[in-house]
Short mmCIF file of C-alpha atoms in Angstrom, two decimals:
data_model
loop_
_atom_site.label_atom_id
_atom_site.label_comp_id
_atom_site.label_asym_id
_atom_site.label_seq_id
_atom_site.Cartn_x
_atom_site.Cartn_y
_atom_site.Cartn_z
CA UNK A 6 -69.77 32.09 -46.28
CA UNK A 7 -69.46 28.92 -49.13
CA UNK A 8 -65.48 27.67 -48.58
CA UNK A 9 -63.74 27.57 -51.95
CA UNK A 10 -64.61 23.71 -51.91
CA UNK A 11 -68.65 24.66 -51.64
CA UNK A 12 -68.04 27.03 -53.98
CA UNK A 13 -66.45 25.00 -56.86
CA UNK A 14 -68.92 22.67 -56.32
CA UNK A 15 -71.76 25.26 -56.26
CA UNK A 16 -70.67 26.57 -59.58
CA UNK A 17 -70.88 23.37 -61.33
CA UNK A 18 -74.53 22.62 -60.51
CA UNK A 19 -75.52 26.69 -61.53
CA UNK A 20 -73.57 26.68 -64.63
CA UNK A 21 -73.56 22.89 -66.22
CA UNK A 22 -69.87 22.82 -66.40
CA UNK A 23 -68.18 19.92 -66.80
CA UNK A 24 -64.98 19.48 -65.20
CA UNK A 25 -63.68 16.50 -67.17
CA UNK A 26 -60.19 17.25 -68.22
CA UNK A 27 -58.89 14.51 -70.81
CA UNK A 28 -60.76 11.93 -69.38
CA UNK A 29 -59.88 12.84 -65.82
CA UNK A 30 -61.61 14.48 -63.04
CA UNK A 31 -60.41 18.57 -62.27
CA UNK A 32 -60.77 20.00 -59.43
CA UNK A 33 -60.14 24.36 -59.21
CA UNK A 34 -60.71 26.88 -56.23
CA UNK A 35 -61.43 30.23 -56.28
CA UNK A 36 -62.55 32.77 -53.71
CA UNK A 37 -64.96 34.02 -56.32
CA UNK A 38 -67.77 31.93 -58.73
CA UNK A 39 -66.69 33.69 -61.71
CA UNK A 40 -62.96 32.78 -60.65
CA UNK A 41 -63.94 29.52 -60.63
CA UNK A 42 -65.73 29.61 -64.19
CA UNK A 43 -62.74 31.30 -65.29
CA UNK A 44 -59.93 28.67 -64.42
CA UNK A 45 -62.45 25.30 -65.61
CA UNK A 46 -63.30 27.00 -69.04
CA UNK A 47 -59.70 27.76 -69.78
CA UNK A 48 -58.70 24.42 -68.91
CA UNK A 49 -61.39 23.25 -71.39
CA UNK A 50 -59.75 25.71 -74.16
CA UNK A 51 -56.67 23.77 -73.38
CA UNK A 52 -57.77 20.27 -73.80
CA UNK A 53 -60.04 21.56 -76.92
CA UNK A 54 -56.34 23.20 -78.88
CA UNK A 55 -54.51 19.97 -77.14
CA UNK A 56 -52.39 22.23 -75.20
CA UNK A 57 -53.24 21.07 -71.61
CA UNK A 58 -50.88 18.92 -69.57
CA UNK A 59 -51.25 17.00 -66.41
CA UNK A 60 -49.79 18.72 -63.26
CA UNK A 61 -46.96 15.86 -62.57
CA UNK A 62 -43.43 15.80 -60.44
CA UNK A 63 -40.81 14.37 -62.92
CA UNK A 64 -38.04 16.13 -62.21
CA UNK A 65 -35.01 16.94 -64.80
CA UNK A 66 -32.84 13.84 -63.53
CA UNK A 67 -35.80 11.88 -64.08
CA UNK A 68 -36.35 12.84 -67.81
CA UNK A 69 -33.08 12.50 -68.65
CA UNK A 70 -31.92 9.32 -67.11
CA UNK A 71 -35.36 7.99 -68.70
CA UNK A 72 -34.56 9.50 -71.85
CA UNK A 73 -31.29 7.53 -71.89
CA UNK A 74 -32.10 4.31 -70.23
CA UNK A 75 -35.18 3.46 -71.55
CA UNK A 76 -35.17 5.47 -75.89
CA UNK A 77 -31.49 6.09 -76.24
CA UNK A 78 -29.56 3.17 -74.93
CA UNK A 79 -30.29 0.60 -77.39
CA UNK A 80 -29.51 3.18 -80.57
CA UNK A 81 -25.95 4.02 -79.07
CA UNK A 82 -23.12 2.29 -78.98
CA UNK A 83 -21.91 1.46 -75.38
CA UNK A 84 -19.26 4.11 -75.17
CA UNK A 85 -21.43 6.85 -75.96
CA UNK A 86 -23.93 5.43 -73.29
CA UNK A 87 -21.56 5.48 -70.89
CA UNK A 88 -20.20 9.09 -72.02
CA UNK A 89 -23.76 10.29 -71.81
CA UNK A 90 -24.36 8.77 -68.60
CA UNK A 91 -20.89 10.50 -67.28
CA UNK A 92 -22.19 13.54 -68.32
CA UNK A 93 -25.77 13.60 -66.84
CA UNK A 94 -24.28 12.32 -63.27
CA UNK A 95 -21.70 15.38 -63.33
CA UNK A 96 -23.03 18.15 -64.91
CA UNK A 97 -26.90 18.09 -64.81
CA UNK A 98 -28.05 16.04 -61.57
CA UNK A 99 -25.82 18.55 -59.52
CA UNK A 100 -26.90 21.85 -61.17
CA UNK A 101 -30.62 21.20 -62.67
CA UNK A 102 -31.26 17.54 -61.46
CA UNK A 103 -33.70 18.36 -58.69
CA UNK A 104 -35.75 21.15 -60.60
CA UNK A 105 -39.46 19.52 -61.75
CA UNK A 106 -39.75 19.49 -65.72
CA UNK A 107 -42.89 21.79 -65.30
CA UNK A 108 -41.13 24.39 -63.68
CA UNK A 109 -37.38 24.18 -65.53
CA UNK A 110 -36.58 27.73 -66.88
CA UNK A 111 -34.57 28.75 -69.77
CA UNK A 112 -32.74 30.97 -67.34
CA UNK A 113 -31.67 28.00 -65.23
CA UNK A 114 -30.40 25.78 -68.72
CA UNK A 115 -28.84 29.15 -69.79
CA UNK A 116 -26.67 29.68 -66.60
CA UNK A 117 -26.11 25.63 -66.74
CA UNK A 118 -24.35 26.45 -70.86
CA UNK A 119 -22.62 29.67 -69.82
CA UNK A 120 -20.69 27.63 -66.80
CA UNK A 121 -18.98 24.68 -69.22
CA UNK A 122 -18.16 27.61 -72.09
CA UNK A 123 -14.61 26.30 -71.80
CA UNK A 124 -15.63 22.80 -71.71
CA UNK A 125 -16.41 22.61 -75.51
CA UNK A 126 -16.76 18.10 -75.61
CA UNK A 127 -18.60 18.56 -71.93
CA UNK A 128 -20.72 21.49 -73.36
CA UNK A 129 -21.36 19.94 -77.18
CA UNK A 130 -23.08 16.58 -75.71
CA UNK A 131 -25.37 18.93 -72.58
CA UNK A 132 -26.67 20.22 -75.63
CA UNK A 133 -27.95 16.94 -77.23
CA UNK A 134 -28.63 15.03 -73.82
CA UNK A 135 -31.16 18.28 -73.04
CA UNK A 136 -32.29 19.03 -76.21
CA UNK A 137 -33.05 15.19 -76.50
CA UNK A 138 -34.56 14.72 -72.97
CA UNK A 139 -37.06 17.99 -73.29
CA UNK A 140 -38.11 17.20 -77.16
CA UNK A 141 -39.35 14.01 -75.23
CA UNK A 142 -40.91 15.65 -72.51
CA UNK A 143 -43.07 17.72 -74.96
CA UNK A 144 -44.12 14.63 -77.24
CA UNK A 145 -45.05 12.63 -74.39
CA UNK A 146 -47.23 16.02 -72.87
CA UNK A 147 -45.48 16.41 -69.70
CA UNK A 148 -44.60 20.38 -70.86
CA UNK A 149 -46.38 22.39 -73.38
CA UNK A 150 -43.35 24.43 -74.43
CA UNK A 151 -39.69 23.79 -74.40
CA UNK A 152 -37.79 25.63 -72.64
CA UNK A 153 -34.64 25.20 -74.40
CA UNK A 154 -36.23 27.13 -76.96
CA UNK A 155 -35.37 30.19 -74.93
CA UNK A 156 -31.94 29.75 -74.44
CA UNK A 157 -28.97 30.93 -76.65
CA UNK A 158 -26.12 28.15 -77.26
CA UNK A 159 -23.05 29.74 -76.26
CA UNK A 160 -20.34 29.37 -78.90
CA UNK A 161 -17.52 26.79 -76.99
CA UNK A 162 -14.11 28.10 -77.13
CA UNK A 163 -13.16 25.09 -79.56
CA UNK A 164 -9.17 23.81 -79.33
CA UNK A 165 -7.77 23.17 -82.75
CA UNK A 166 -6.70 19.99 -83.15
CA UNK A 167 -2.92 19.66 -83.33
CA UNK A 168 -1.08 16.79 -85.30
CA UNK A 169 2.80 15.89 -84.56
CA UNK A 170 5.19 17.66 -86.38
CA UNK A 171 7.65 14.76 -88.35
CA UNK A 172 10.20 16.14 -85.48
CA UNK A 173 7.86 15.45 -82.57
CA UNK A 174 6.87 12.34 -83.99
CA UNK A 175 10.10 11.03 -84.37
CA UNK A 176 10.73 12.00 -81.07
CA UNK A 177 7.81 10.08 -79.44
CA UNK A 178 8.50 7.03 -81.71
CA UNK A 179 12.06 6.66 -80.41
CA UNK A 180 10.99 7.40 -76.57
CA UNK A 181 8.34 4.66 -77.26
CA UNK A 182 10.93 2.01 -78.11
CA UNK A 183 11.78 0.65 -74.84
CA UNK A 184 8.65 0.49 -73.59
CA UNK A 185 5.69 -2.30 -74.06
CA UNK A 186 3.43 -0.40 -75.46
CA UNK A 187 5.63 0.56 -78.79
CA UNK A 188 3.85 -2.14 -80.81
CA UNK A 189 0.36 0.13 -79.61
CA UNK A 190 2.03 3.38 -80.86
CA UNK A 191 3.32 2.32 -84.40
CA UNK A 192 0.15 0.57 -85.12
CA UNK A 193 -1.68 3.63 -83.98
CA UNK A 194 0.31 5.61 -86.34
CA UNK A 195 0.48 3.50 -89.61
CA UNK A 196 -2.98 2.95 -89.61
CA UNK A 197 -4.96 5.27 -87.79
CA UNK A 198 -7.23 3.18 -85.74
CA UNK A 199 -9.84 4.58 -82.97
CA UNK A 200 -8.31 3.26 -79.25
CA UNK A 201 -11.43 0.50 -79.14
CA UNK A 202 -11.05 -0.51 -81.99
CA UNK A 203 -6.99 -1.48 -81.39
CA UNK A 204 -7.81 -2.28 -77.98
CA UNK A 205 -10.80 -4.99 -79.65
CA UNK A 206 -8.03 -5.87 -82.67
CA UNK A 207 -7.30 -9.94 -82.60
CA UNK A 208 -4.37 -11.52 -84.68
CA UNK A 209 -7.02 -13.07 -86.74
CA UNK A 210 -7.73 -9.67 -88.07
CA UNK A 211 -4.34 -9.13 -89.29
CA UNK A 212 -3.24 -11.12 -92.70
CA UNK A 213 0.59 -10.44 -92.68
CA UNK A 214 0.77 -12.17 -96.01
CA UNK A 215 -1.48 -9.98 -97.59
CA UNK A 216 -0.57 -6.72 -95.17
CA UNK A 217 -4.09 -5.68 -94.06
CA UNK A 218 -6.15 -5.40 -91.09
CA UNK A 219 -9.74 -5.77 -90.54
CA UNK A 220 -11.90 -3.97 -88.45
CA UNK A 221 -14.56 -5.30 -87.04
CA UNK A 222 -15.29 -4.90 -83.28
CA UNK A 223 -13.54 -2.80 -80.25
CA UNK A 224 -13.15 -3.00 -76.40
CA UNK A 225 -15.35 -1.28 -74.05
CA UNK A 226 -14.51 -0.41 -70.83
CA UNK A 227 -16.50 0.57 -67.83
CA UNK A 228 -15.51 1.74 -64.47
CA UNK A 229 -17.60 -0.30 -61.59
CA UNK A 230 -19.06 1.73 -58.22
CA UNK A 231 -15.55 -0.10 -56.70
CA UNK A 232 -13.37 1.74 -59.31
CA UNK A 233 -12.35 -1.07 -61.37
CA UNK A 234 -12.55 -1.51 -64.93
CA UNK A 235 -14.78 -4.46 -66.73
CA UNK A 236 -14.64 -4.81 -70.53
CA UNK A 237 -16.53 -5.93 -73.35
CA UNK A 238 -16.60 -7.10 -76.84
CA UNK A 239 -18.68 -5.12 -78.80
CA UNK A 240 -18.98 -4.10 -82.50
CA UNK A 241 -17.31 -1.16 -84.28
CA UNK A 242 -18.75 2.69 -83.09
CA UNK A 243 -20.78 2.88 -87.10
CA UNK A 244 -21.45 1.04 -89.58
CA UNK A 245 -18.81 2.65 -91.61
CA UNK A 246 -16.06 1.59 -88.87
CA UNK A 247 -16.28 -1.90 -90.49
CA UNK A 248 -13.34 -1.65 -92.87
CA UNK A 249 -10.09 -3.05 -94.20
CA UNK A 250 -6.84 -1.09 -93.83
CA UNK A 251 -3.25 -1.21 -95.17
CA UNK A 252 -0.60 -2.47 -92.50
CA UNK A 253 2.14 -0.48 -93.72
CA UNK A 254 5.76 -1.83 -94.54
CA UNK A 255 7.05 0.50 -91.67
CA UNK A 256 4.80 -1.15 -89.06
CA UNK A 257 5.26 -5.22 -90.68
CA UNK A 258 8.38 -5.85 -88.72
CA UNK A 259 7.16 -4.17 -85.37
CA UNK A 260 4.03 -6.69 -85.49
CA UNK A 261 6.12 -9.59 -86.70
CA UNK A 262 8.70 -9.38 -83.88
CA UNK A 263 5.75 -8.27 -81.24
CA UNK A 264 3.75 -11.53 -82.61
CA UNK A 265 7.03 -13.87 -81.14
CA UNK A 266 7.22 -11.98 -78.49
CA UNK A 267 3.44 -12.40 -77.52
CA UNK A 268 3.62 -16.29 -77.86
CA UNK A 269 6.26 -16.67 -75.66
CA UNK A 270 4.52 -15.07 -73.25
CA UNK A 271 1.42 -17.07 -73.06
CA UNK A 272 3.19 -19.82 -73.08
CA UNK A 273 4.83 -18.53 -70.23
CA UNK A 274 1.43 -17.49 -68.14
CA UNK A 275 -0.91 -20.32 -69.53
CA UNK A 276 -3.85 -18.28 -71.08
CA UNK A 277 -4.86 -18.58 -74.15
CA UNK A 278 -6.23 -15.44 -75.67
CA UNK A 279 -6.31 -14.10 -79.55
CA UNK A 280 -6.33 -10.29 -78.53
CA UNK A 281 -3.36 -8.60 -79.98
CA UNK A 282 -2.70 -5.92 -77.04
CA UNK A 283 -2.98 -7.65 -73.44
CA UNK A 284 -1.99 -7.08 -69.70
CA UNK A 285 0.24 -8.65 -67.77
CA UNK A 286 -2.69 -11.35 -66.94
CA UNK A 287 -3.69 -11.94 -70.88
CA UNK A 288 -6.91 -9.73 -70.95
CA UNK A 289 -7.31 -6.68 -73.20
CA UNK A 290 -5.05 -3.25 -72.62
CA UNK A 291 -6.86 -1.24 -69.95
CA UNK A 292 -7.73 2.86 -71.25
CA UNK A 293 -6.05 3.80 -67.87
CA UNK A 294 -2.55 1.65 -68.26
CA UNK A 295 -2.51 3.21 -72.02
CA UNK A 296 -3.10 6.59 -70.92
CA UNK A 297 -0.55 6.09 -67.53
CA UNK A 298 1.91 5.39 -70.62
CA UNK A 299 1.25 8.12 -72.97
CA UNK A 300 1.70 10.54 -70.32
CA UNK A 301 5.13 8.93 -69.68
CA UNK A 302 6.16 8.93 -73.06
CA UNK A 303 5.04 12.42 -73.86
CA UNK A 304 6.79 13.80 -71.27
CA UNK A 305 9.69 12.08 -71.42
CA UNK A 306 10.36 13.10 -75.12
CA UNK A 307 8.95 16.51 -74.99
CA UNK A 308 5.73 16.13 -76.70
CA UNK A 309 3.16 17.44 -74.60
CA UNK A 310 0.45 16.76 -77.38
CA UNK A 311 0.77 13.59 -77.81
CA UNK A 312 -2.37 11.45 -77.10
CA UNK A 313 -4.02 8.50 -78.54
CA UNK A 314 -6.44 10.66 -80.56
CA UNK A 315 -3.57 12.95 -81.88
CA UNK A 316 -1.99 9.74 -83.70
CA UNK A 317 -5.36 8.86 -85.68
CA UNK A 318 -5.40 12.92 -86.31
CA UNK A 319 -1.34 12.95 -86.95
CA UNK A 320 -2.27 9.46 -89.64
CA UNK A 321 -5.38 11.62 -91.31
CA UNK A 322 -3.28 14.55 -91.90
CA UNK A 323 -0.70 12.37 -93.34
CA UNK A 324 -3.19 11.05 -95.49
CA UNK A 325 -3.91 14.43 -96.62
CA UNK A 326 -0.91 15.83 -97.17
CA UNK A 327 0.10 12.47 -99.02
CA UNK A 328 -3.15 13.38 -101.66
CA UNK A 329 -5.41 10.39 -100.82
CA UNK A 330 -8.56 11.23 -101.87
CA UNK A 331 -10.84 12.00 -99.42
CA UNK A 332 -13.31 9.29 -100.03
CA UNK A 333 -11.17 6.90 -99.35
CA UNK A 334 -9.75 8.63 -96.54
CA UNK A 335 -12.99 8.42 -95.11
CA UNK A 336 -13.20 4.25 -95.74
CA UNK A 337 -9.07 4.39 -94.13
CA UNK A 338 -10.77 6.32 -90.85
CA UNK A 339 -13.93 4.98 -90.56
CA UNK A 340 -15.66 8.29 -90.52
CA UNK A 341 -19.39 8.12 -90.70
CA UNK A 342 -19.89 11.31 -91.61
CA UNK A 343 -17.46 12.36 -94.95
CA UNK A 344 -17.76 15.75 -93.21
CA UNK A 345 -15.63 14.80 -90.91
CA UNK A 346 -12.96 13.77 -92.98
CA UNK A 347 -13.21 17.22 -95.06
CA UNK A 348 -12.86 19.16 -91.58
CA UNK A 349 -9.33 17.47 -91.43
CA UNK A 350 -8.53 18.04 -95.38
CA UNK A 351 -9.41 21.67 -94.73
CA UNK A 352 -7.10 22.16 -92.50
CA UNK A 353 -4.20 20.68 -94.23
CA UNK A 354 -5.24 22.65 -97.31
CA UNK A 355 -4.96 25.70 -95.70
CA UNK A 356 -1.29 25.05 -93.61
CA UNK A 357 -0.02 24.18 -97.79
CA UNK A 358 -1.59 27.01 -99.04
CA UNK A 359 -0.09 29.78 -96.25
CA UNK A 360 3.51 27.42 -96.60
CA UNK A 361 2.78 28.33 -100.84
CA UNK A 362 1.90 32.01 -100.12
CA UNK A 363 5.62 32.32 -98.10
CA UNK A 364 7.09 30.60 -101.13
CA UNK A 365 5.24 33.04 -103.55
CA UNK A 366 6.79 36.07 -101.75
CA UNK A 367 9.60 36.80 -104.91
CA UNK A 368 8.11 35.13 -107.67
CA UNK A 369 10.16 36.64 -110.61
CA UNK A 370 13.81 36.59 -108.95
CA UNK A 371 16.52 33.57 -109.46
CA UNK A 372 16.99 30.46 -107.41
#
């Protein structure tokens, strides 16, 4: 009796097949000759309709760290990188990581979606690192199909973004006061800048004569295998981030007094920096020591919401309500996408028109 080897190689000689696969070699058992015909002529119908692929052991974590590192990296800014990369050490190394690209199911991506429902930031970029990674795989012939293309997105259970009421900003502002970072907050607040970008913001960006303030880099940091944090100078998240802004009247005197303040306190340690928000030590604010405060503040005045990003959505809203148009809200913010800015003007819109509805009740009567 032939062994399968004898056999495969017994049906090439009878039959004039040729076992060339893409330029490569192929090699198929069966226990039968026709099985044998079988498998080599449908890998020939494969590579004929360019649907075969090479048997290969790239697993997920693979694809997607390659994905990242080697096409994404140097089209992202470096906080999104580092977001991204986040994202693919927590959520799919652990769950999908191990699983080979050939043999990924859209059952296993499915259960993957369903388990960060309530995650809706954790769950939004999954969808674009996978999506990404797997649109890749297919281009580059390592799978045939994708198998995202099976899989239903799960609608995240999306928080509505919250502004500060005039009470709780009020509130937070005065709490802030005796603390360090109050220069931070009212800047935050007047002019609605991204945390990089006031973390990155130098005195020579702000023309007090004039009363603006130019954006045109931030800070990003990145936490080390050791747990610290090292920072960099990079440029502004868009394009569109590049901008000029108003430095309010309100904020003026805050920055003026903060500016004296600032000197005397270099003086004092010997460094010579130009970045407007520093440490003890003269190097840029660090995400941690701003969010330590926040939580301080917050707490202490009774505003739970508060948060850096609340204060740029608290300024937008203000915007709004104030009727800038929303082009030039979108310059003020920095928005890429004007989109963005009309999510916010929505909003707004639709608090004003429920407030004119209650104020509609009894048209006709007196007062």
């Amino acid at each position: 009796m032939l062994t399968e080897k004898e056999l495969y190689i017994s049906v090439l000689t009878e039959h004039g097949l040729d076992n060339t696969i893409n330029g490569k070699r192929k090699t198929v058992y069966g226990r039968r000759k026709q099985d044998v015909v079988t498998k080599i002529r449908e890998l020939q119908l494969q590579a004929l309709s360019g649907e075969y692929v090479d048997p290969n052991t790239i697993t997920v974590s693979q694809l997607v760290h390659t994905w990242l590192d080697v096409y994404k990296k140097y089209n992202i800014s470096q906080t999104t990188y580092n977001n991204y990369l986040q994202k693919i050490q927590k959520y799919i190394d652990p769950s999908i990581g191990s699983i080979l690209v050939q043999q990924l199911q859209p059952t296993q991506l499915q259960m993957l979606y369903n388990s960060l429902i309530d995650k809706p930031g954790v769950l939004y970029n999954i969808y674009i690192i996978v999506k990404a990674a797997l649109k890749l795989a297919v281009k580059q012939r390592i799978i045939k199909e994708n198998p995202d293309e099976g899989t239903n997105h799960p609608m995240p259970k999306l928080k509505k973004r919250k502004s500060l009421t005039p009470e709780e900003r009020d509130r937070f502002l005065e709490t802030a006061k005796k603390y360090f970072i109050y220069p931070y907050i009212v800047l935050a607040m007047t002019t609605g800048l991204r945390r990089g970008e006031l973390l990155g913001l130098k005195w020579s960006d702000i023309d007090f004569e004039n009363k603006t303030i130019t954006v045109n880099r931030q800070i990003q940091y990145t936490r080390q295998p050791d747990g610290h944090y090292s920072f960099m100078e990079t440029d502004t998240k868009t394009v569109n981030a590049y901008r000029t802004v108003p430095l309010p009247d309100d904020a003026l005197p805050v920055m003026e007094n903060y500016k004296k303040l600032y000197d005397l306190w270099l003086k004092a340690i010997n460094v010579n920096t130009d970045f407007v928000f520093i440490t003890s030590k003269g190097t840029p604010l660090n995400p941690v020591t701003i969010a330590v405060m926040f939580k301080k503040i917050r707490e202490e005045a009774g505003v739970p919401s508060a948060s850096p990003h609340v204060l740029r959505h608290t300024y937008a809203t203000k915007l709004a309500e104030r009727g800038v148009h929303p082009k030039a809200a979108q310059r003020l913010l920095g928005h890429a996408r004007f989109q963005t800015t009309m999510d916010i003007y929505t909003d707004v819109t639709n608090t004003l028109m429920e407030d004119t509805k209650h104020k509609m009740k009894n048209f006709l009567q007196n007062g």
